[in-house]
mmCIF file of C-alpha atoms in Angstrom:
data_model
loop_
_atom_site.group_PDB
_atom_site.id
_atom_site.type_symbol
_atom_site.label_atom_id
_atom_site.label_comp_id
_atom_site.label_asym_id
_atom_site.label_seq_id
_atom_site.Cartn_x
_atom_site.Cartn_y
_atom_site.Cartn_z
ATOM 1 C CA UNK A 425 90.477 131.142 110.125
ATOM 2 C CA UNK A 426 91.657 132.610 113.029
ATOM 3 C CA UNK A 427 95.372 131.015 113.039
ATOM 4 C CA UNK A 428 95.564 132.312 109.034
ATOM 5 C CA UNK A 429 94.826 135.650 110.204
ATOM 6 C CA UNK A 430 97.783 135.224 113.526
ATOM 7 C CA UNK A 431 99.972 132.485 112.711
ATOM 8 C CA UNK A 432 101.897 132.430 114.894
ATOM 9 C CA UNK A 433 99.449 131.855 117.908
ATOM 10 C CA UNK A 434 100.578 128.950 119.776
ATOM 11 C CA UNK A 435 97.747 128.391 122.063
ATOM 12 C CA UNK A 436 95.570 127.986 119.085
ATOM 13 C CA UNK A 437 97.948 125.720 117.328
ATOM 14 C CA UNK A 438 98.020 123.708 120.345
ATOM 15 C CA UNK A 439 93.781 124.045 120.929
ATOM 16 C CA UNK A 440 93.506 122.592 117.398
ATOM 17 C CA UNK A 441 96.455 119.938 118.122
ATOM 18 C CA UNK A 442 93.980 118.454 120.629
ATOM 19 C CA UNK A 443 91.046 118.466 118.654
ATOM 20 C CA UNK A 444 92.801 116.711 115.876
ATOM 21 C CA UNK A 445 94.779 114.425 118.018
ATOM 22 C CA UNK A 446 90.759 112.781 119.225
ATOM 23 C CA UNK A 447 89.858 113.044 115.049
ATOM 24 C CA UNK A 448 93.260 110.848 115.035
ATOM 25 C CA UNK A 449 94.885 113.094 112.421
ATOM 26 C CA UNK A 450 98.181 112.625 113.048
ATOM 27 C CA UNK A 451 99.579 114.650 110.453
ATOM 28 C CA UNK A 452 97.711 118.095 111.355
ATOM 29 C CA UNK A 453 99.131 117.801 114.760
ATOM 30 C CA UNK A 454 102.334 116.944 113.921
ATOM 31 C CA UNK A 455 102.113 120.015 111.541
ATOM 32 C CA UNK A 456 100.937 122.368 114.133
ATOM 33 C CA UNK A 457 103.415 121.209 116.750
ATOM 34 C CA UNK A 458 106.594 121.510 114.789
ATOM 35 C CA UNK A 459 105.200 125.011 114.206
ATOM 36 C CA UNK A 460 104.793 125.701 118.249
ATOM 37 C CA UNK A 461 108.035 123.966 118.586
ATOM 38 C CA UNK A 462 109.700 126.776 116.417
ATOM 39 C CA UNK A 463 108.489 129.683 118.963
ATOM 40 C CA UNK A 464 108.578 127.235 121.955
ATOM 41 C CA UNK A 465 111.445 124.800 121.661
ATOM 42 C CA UNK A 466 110.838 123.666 124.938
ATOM 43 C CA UNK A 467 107.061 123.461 125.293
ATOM 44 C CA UNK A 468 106.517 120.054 127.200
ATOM 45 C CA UNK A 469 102.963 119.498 125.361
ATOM 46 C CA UNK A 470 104.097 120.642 122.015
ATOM 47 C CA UNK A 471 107.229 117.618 122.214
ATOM 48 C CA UNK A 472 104.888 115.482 123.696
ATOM 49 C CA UNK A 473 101.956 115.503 121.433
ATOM 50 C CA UNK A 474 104.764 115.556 118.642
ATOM 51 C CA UNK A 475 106.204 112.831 118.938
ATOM 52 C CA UNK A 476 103.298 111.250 119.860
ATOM 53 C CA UNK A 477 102.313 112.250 116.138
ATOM 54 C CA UNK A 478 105.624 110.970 114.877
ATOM 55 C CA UNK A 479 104.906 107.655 116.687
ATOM 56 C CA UNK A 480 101.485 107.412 115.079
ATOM 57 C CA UNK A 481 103.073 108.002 111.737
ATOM 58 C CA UNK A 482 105.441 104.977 112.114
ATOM 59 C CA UNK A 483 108.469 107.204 112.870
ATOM 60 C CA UNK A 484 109.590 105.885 116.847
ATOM 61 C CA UNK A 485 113.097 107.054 116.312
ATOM 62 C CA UNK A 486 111.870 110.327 115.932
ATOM 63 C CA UNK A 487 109.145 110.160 118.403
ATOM 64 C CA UNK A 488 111.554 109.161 120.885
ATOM 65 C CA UNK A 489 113.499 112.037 120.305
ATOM 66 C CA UNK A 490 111.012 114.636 120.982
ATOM 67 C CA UNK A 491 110.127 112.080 124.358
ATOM 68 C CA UNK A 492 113.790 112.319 125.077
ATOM 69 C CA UNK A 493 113.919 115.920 124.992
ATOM 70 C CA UNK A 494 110.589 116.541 127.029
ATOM 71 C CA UNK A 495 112.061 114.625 129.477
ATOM 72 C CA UNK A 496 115.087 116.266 129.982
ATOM 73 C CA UNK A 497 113.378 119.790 130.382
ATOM 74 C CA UNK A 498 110.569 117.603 132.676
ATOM 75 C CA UNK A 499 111.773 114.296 133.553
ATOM 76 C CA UNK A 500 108.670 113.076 135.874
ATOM 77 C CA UNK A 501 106.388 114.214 132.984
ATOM 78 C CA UNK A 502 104.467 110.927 133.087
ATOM 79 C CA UNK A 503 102.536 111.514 129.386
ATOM 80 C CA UNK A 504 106.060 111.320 127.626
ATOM 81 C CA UNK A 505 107.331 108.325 129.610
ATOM 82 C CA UNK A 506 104.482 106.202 129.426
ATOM 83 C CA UNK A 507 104.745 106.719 125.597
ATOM 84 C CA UNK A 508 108.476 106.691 125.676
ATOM 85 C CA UNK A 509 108.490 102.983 127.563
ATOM 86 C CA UNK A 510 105.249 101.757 125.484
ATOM 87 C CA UNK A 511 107.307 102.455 121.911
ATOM 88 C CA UNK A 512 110.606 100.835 123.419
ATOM 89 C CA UNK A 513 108.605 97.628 124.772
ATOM 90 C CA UNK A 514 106.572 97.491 121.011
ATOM 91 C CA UNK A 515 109.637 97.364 119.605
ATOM 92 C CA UNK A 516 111.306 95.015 121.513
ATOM 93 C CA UNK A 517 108.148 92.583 121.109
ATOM 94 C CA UNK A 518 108.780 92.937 117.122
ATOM 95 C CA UNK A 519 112.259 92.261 117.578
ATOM 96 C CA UNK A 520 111.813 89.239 119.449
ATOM 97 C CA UNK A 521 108.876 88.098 117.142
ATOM 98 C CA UNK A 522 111.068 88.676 113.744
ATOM 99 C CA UNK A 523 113.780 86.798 115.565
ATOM 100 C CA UNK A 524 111.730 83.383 116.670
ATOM 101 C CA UNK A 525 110.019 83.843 113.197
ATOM 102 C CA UNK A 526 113.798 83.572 111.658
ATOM 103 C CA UNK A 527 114.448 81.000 114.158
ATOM 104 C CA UNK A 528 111.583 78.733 112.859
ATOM 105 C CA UNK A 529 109.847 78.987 116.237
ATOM 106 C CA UNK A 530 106.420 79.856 114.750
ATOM 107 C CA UNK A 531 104.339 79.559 117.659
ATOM 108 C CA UNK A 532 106.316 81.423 119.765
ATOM 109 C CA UNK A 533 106.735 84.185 116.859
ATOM 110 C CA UNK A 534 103.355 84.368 116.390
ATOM 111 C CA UNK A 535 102.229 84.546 120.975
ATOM 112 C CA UNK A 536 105.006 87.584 120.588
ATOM 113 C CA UNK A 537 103.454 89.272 117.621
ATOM 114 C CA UNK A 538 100.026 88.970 119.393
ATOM 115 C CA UNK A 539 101.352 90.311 122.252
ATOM 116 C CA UNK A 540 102.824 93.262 120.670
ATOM 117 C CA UNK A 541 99.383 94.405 119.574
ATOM 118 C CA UNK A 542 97.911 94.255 123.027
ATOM 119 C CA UNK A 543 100.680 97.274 123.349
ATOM 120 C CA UNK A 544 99.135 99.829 121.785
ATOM 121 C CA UNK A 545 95.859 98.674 120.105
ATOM 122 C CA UNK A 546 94.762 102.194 118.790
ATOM 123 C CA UNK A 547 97.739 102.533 116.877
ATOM 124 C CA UNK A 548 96.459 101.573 113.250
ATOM 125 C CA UNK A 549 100.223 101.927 112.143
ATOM 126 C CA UNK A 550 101.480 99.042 113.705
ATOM 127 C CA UNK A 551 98.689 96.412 113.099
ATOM 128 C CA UNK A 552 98.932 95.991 109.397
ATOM 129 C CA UNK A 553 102.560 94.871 109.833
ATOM 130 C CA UNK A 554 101.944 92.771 112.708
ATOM 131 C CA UNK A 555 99.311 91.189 111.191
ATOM 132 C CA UNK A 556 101.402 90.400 108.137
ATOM 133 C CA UNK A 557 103.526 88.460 110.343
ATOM 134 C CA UNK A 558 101.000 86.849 112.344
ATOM 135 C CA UNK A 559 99.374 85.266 108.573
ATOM 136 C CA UNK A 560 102.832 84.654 107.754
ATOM 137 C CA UNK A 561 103.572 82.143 110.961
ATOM 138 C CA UNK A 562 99.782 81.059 110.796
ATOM 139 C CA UNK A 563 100.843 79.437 107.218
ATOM 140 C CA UNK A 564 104.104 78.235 108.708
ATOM 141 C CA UNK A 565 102.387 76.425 110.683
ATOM 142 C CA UNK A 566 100.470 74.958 108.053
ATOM 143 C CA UNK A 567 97.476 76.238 109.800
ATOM 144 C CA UNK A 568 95.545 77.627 106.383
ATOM 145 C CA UNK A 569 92.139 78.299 107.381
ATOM 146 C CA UNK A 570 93.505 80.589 110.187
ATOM 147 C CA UNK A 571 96.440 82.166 107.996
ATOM 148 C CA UNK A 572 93.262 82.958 105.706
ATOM 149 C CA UNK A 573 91.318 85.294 108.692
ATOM 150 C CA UNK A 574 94.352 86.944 109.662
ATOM 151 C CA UNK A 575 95.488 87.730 106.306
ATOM 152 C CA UNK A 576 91.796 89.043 105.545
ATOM 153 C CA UNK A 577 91.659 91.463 108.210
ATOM 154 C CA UNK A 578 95.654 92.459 107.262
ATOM 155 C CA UNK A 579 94.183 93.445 104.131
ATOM 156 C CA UNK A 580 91.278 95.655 105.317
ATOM 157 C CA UNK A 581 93.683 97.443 107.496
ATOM 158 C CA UNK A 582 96.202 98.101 104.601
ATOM 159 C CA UNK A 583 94.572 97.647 101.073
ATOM 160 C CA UNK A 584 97.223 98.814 99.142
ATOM 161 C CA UNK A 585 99.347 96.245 101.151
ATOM 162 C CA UNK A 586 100.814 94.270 98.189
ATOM 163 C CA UNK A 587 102.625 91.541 100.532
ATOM 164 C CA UNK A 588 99.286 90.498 101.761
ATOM 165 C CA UNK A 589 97.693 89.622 98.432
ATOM 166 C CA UNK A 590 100.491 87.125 97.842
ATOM 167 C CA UNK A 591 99.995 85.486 100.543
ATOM 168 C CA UNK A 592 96.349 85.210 101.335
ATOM 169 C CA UNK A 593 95.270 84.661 97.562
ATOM 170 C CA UNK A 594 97.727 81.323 97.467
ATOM 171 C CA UNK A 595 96.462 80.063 100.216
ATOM 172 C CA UNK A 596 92.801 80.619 99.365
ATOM 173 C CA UNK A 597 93.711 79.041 96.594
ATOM 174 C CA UNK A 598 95.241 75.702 98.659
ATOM 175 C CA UNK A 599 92.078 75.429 100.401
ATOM 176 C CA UNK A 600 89.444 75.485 97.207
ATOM 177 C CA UNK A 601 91.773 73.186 95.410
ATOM 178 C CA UNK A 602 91.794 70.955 98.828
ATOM 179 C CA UNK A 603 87.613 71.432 98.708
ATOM 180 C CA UNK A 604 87.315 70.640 95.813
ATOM 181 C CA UNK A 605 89.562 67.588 95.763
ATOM 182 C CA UNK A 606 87.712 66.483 98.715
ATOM 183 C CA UNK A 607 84.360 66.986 97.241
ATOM 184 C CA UNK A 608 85.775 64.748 94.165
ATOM 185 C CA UNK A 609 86.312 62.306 96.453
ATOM 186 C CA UNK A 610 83.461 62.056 98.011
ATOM 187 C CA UNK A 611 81.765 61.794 94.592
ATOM 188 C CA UNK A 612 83.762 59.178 93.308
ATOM 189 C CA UNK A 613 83.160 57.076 96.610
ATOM 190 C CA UNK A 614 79.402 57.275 96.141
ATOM 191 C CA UNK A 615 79.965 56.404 92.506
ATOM 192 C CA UNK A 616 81.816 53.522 93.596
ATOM 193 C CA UNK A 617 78.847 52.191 95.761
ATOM 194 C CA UNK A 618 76.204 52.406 93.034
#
């Protein structure tokens, strides 16, 4: 109520920014920080928990600009570098990981992709697509069963993930089919024996 009544309190804006940014709302501190940013163009917290916000919204080129710019105002502010290098080496791992997956090296694809998650595991913007691409190697290397958990926890991540439900539903599929032809089998070797 307070920031309706004097919006144009920064210290509040930023007070709130850091109670949303440990709710993880991204948005409302991204909100609040562009508004800082307007009275305060070159407050170091405001452009660092920006583009921190940007980063967590799946916009690094953006994020990296408001790192950038904190950086040249304050360039041994450690906050902005550490996120500045962490965004540069995620997106160098996906790189790399896109490119072995193109390359047919699957395995390879698939260590990178892993490793990309060890990066920044609290960022729940990144894992649905990594995990995508981990599923899609697991089935490339005709490793079902596997492809099957990834893909499962791809979806719980990202429901409305459409890309996931075409390839973990075929591949469930595979594997009752392969049950069930196994099972038949099985039956018709017993049958055989009586």
């Amino acid at each position: 109520q307070l920031i309706d009544l004097a919006p144009d309190l920064s210290k509040i804006r930023m007070q709130r920014a850091e109670l949303n940014v440990r709710l993880g709302r991204w948005n409302e501190v991204g909100d609040d920080m562009a508004k800082v940013l307007r009275m305060e163009n070159n407050n170091i917290e405001a452009l660092y928990l920006r583009g921190k916000s940007l980063y967590h919204n799946g916009q690094n080129d953006a994020a990296i600009g408001y790192f950038k710019k904190a950086l040249t105002t304050d360039p041994d502010n450690k906050k902005c570098m550490v996120e500045f290098k962490k965004i540069k080496k995620l997106e160098k791992l996906m790189k790399d990981g896109e490119n072995l997956f193109n390359e047919g090296k699957y395995s390879e694809s698939y260590d990178t992709y892993s490793e990309s998650l060890q990066v920044d595991p609290e960022n729940n913007n990144v894992k649905p697509g990594v995990q995508l691409m981990l599923c899609k190697n697991m089935v490339k290397m005709r490793k079902f069963k596997e492809a099957i958990d990834v893909c499962d926890l791809a979806c719980k991540l990202d429901e409305g993930h459409v890309v996931f439900f075409f390839i973990f539903f075929p591949i469930q599929n595979l594997l009752l089919t392969l049950d069930l032809m196994v099972t038949v089998i099985v039956m018709m070797g017993e049958a055989i024996m009586i």
